[in-house]
PDB file of C-alpha atoms in Angstrom:
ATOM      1  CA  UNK A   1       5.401 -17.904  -7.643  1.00 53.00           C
ATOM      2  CA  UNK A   2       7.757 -16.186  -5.387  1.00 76.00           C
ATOM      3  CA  UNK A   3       6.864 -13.137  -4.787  1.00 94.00           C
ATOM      4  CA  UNK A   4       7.527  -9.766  -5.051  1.00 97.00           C
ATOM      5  CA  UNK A   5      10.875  -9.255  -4.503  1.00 97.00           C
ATOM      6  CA  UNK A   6      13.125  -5.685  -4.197  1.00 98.00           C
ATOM      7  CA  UNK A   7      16.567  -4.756  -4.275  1.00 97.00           C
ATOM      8  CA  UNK A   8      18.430  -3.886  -2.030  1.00 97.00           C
ATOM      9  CA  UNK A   9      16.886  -4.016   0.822  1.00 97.00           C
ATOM     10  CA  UNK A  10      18.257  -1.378   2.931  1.00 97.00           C
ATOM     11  CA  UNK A  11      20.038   1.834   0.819  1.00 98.00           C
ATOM     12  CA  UNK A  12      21.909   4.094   3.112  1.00 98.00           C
ATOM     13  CA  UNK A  13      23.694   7.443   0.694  1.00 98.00           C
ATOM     14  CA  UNK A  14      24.901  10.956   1.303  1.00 98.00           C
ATOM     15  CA  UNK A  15      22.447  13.366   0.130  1.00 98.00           C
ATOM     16  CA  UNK A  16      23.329  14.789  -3.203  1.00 97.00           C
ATOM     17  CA  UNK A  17      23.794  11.095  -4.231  1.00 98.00           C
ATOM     18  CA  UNK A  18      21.587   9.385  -6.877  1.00 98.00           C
ATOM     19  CA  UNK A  19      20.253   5.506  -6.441  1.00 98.00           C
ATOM     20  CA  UNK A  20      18.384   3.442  -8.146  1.00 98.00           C
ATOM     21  CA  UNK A  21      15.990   0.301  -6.931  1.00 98.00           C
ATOM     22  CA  UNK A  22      15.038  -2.639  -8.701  1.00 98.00           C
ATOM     23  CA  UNK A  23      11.396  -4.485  -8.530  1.00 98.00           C
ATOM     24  CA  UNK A  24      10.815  -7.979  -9.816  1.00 97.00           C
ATOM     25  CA  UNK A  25       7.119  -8.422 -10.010  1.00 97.00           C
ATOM     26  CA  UNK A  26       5.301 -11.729  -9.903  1.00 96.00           C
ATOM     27  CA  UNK A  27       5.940 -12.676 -13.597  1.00 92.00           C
ATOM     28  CA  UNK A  28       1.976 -12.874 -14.863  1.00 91.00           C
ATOM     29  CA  UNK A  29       1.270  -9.654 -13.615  1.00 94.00           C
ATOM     30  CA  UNK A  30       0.979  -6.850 -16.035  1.00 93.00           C
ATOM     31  CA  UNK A  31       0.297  -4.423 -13.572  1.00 95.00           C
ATOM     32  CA  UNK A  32       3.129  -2.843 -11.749  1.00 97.00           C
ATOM     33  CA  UNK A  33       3.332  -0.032  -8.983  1.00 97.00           C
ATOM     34  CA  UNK A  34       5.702   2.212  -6.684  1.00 97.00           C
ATOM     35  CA  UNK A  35       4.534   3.077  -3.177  1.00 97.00           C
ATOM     36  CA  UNK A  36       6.755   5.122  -1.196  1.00 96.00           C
ATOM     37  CA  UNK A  37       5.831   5.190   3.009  1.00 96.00           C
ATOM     38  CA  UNK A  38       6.677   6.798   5.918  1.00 94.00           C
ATOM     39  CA  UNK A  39       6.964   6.151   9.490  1.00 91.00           C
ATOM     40  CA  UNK A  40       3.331   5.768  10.991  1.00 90.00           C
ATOM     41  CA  UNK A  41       1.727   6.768   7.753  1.00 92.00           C
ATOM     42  CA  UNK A  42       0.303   4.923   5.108  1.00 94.00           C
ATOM     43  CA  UNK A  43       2.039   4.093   1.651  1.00 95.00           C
ATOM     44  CA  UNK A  44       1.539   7.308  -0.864  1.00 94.00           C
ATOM     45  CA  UNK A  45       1.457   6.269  -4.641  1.00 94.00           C
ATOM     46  CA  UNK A  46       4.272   7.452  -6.860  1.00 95.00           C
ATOM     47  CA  UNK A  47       3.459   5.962 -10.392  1.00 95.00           C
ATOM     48  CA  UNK A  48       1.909   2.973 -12.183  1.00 94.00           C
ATOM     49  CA  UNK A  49       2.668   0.975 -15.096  1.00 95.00           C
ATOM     50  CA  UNK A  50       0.836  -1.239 -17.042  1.00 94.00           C
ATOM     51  CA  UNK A  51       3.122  -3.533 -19.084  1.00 93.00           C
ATOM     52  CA  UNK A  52       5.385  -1.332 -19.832  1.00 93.00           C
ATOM     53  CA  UNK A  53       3.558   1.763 -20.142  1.00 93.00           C
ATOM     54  CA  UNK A  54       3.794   4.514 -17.457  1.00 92.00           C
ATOM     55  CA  UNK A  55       0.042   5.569 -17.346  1.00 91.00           C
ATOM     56  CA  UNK A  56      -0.362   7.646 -13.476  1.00 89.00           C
ATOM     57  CA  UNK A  57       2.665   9.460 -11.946  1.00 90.00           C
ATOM     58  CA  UNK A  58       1.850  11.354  -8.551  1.00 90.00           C
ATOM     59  CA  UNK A  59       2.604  15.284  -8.558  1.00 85.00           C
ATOM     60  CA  UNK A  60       4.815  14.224  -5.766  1.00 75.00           C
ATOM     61  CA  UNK A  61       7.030  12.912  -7.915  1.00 78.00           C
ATOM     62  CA  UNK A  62       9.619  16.095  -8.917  1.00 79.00           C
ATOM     63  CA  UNK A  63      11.611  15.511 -11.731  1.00 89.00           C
ATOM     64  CA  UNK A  64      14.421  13.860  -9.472  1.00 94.00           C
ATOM     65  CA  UNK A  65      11.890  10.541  -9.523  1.00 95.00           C
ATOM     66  CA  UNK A  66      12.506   8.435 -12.935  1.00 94.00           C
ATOM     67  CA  UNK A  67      10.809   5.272 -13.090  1.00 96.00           C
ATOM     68  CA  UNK A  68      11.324   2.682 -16.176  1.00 95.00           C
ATOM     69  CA  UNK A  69       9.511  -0.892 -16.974  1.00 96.00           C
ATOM     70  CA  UNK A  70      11.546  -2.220 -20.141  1.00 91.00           C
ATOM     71  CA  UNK A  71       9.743  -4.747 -21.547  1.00 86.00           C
ATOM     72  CA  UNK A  72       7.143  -5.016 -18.897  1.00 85.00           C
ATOM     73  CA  UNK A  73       8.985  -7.095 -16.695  1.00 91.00           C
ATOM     74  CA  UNK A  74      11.077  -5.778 -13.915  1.00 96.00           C
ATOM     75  CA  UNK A  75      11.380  -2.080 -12.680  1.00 98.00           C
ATOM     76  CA  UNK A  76      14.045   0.361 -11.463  1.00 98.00           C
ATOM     77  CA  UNK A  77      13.059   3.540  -9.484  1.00 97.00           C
ATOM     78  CA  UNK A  78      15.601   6.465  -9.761  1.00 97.00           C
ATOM     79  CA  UNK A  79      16.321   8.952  -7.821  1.00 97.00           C
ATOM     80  CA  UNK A  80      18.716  12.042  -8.351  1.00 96.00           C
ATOM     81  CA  UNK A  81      20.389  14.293  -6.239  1.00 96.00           C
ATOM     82  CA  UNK A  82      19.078  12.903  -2.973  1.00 97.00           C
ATOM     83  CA  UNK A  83      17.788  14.672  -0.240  1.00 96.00           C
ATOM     84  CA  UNK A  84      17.099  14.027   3.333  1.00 96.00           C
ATOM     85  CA  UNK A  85      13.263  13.936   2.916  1.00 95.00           C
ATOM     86  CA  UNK A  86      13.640  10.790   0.235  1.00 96.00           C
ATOM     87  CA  UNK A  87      14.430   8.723   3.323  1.00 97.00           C
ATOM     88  CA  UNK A  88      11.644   6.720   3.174  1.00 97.00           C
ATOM     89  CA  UNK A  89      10.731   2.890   2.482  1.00 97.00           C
ATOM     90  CA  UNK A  90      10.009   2.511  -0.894  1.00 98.00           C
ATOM     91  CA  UNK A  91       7.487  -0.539  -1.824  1.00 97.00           C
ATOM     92  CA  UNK A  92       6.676  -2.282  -4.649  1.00 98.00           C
ATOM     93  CA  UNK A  93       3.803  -3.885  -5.952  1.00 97.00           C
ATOM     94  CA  UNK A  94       2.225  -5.933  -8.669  1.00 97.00           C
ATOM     95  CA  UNK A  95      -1.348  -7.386  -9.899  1.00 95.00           C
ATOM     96  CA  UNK A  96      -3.456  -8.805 -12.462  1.00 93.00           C
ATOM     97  CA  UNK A  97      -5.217  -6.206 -14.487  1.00 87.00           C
ATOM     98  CA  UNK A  98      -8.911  -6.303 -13.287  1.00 81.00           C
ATOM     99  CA  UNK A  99     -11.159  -4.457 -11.237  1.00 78.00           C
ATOM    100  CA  UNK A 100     -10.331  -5.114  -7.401  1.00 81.00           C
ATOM    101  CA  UNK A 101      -7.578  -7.365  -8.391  1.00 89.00           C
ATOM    102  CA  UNK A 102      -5.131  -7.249  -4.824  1.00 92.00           C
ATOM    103  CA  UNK A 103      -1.797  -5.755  -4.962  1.00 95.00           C
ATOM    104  CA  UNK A 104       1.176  -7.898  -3.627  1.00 97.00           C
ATOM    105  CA  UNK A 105       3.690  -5.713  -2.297  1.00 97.00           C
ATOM    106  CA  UNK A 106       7.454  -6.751  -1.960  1.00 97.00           C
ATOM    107  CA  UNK A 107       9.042  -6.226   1.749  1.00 96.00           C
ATOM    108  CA  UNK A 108      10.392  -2.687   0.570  1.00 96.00           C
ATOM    109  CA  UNK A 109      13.665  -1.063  -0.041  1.00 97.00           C
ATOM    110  CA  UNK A 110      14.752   1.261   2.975  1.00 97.00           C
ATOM    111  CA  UNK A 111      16.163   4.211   2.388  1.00 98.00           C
ATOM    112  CA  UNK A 112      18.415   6.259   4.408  1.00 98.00           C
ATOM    113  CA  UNK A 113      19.655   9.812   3.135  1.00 98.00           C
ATOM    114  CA  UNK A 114      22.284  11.196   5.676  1.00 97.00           C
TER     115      UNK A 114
ATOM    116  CA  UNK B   1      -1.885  13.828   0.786  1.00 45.00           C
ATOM    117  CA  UNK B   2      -3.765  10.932   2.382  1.00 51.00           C
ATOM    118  CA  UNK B   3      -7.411  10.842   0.822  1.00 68.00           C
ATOM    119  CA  UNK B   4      -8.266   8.174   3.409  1.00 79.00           C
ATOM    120  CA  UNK B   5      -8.898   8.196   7.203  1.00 86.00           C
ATOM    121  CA  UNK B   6      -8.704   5.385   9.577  1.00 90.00           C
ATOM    122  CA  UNK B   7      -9.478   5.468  13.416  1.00 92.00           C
ATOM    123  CA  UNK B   8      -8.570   4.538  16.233  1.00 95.00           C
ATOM    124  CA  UNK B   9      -4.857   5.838  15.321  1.00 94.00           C
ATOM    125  CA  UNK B  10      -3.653   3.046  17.726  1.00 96.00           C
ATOM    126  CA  UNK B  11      -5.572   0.089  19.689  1.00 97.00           C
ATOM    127  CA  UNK B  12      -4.352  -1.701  22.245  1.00 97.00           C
ATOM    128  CA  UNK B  13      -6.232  -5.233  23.384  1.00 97.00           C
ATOM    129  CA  UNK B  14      -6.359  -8.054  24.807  1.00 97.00           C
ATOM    130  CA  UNK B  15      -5.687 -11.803  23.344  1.00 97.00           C
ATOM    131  CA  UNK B  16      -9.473 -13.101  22.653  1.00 97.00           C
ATOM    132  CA  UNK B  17     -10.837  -9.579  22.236  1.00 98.00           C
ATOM    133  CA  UNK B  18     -12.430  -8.125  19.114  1.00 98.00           C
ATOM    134  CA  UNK B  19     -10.772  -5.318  17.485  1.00 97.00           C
ATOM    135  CA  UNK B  20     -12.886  -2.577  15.456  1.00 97.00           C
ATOM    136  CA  UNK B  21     -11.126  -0.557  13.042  1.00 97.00           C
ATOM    137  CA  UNK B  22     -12.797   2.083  10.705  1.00 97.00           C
ATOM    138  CA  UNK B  23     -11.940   3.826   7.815  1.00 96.00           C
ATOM    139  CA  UNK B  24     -13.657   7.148   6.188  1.00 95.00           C
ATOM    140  CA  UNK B  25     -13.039   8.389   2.130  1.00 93.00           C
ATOM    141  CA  UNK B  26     -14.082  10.666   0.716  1.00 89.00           C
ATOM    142  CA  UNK B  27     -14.847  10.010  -3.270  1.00 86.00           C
ATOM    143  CA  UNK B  28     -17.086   7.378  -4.808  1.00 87.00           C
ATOM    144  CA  UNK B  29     -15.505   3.953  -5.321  1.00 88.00           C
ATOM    145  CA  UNK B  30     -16.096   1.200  -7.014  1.00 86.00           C
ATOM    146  CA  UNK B  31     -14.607  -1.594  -3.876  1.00 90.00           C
ATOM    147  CA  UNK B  32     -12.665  -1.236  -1.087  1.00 94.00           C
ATOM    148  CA  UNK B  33      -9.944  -3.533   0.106  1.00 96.00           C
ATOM    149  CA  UNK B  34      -8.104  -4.035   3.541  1.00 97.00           C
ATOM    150  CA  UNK B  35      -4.232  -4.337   4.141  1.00 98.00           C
ATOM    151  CA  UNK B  36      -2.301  -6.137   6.852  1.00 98.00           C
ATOM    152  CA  UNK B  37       1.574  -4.773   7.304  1.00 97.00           C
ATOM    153  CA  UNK B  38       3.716  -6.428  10.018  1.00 95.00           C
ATOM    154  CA  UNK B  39       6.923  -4.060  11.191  1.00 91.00           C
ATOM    155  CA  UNK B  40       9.276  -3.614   8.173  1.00 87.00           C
ATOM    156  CA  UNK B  41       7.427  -6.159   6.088  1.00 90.00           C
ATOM    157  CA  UNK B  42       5.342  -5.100   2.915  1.00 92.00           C
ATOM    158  CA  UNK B  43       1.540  -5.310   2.681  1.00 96.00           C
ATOM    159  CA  UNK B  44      -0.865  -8.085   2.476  1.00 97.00           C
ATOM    160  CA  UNK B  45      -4.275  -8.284   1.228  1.00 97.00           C
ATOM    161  CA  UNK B  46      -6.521  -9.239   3.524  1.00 97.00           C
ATOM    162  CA  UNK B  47     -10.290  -8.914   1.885  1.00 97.00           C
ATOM    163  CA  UNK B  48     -11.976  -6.704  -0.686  1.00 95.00           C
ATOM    164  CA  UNK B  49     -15.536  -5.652  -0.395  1.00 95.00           C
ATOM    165  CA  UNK B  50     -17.552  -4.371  -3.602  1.00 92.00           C
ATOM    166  CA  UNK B  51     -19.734  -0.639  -3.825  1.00 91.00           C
ATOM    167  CA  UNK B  52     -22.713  -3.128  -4.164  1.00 93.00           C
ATOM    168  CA  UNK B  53     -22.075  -5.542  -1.139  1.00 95.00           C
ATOM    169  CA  UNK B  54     -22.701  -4.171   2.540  1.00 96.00           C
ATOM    170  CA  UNK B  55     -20.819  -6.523   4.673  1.00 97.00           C
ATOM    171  CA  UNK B  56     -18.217  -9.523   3.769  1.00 97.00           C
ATOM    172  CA  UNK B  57     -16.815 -12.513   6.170  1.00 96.00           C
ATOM    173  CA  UNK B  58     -13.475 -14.105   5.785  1.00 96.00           C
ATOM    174  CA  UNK B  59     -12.414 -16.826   8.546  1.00 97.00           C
ATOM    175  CA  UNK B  60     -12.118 -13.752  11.428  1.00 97.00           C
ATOM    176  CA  UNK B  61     -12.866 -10.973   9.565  1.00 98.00           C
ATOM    177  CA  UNK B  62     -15.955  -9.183   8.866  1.00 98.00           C
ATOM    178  CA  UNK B  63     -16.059  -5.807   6.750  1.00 98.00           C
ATOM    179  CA  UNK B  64     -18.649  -3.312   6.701  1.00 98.00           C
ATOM    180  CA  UNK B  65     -19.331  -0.736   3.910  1.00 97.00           C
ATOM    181  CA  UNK B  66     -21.439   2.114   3.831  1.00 96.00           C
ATOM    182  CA  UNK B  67     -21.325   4.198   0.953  1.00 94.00           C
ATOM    183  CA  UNK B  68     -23.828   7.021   2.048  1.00 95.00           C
ATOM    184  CA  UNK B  69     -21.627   7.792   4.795  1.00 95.00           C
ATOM    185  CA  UNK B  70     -18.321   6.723   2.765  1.00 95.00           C
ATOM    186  CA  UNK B  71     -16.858   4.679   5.133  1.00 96.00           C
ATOM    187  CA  UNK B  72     -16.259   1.238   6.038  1.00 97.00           C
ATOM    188  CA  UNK B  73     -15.038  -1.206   9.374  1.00 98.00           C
ATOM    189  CA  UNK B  74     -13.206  -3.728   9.628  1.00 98.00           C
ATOM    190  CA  UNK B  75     -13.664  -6.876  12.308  1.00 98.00           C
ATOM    191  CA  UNK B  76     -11.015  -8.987  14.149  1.00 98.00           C
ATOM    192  CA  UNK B  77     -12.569 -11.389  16.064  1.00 98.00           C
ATOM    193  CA  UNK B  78     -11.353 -13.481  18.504  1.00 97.00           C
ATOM    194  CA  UNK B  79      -7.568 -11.194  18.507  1.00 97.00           C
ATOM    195  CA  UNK B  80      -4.405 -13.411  18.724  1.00 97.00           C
ATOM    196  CA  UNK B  81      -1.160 -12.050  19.316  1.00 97.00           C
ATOM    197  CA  UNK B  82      -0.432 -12.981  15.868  1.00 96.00           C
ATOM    198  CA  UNK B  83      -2.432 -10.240  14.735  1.00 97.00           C
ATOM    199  CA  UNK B  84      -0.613  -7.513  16.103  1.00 98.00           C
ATOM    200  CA  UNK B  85       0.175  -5.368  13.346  1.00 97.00           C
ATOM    201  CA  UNK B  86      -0.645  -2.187  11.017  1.00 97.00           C
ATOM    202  CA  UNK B  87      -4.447  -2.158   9.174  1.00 97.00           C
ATOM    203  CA  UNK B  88      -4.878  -0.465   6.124  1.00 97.00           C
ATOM    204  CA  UNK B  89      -8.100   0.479   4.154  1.00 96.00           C
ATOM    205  CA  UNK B  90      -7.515   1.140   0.304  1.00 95.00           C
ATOM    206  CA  UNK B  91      -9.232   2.468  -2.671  1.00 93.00           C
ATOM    207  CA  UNK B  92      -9.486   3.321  -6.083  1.00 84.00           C
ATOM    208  CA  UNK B  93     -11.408   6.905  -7.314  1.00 77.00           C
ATOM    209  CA  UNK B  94     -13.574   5.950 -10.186  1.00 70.00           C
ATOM    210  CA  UNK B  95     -11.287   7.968 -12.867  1.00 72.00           C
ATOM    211  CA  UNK B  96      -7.954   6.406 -11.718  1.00 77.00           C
ATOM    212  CA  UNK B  97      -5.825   2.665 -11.746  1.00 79.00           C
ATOM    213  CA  UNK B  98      -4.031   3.987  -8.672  1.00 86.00           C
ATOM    214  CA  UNK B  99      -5.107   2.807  -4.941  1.00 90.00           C
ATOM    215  CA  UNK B 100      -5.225   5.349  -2.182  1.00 92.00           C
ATOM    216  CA  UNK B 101      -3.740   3.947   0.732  1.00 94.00           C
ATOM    217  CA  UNK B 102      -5.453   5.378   4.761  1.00 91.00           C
ATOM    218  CA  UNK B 103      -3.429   6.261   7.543  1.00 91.00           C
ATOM    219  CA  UNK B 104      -3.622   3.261   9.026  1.00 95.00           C
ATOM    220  CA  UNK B 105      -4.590   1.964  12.661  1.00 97.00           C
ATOM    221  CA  UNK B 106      -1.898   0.303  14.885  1.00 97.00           C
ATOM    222  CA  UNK B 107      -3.500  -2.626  16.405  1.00 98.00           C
ATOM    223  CA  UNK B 108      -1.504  -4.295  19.866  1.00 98.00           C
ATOM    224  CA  UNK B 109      -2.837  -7.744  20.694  1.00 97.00           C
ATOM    225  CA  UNK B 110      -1.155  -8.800  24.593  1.00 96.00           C
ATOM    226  CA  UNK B 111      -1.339 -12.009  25.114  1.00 92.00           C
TER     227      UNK B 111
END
């Protein structure tokens, strides 16, 4: 078990850019997620996936947002056409399906839109 | 928006002190779990407490809930610098898989 892990860690673009992040979950975990968190606030939800279903997406999402799970294994988040307000640190995390099981959260991909 | 509220904001202590941190919601749940996040790092689960259970004790730790008043406290005792850090209460509304995340209290531990 190693962990959550995301790629890269730190993202700087030029808005009007598009980039994509990868999540590797913890491989028995069906349950995926996409956090996205701002200085001195606590993570907002952006979507879910079980397996590789996409069952919850936030309303914050716009349709710049894409988020995929082939296979239900690893997970890219998308974004188009980049704007200032997508800096952000984006965090992923994964659990066993279950009532109260925890969510283990990667160390987050950093995102800088200049 | 954030459908979770923790106070204090920020806490500043000293080494050996107890820390109190609560948190306030404002739907029914079905269990409530606390976060640790150290600068730049992601989160870590720190204990969950059931709808059905009033109070819960891991090593340090002790969590209160109260769900007439919809809200819940967590414990530090003993502080160590170690435990300087962001605290997080989290929650799931009855009708959804995805955890609402609070606003989080800063806690400061000076040796």
């Amino acid at each position: 078990d190693t962990g959550v892990s995301q790629n890269p860690r730190h993202k700087i673009t030029k808005r009007g850019q598009n980039v994509t992040f990868r999540c590797d979950p913890i491989s028995e975990h069906n349950r995926l997620y996409w956090y996205r968190q701002t200085l001195g606030q606590g993570p907002e939800f952006l979507t879910y996936f079980q397996n590789e279903a996409q069952l919850e997406k936030s309303r914050l999402l716009s349709d710049r947002f894409s988020a995929e799970r082939p296979k239900g294994s690893f997970s890219t988040l998308e974004i188009q056409r980049t704007e200032q307000g997508d800096s952000a640190m984006y965090l992923c995390a994964s659990s066993l399906s279950g009532e109260g099981s925890p969510l283990h959260f990667g160390n987050g991909t950093r995102l800088t839109v200049t | 928006s954030q459908q979770g509220e923790e106070d204090p904001q920020a806490l500043s202590i000293q080494e050996g002190e107890n820390a109190t941190m609560n948190c306030s919601y404002k739907t029914s749940i079905n269990n409530l779990q606390w976060y640790r996040q150290n600068s730049g790092r992601g989160l870590v689960h720190l204990i969950l407490i059931r709808s059905n259970e009033r109070e819960k004790h891991s090593g340090r730790l002790r969590v209160t809930l109260d769900t007439s008043k919809k809200s819940s406290s967590l414990l530090i005792t003993a502080s160590r610098a170690a435990d300087t850090a962001s605290y997080f209460c989290a929650f799931r509304m009855d009708s959804s898989y995805k955890l609402i995340f609070g606003s989080g209290t800063r806690l400061l531990v000076r040796p």
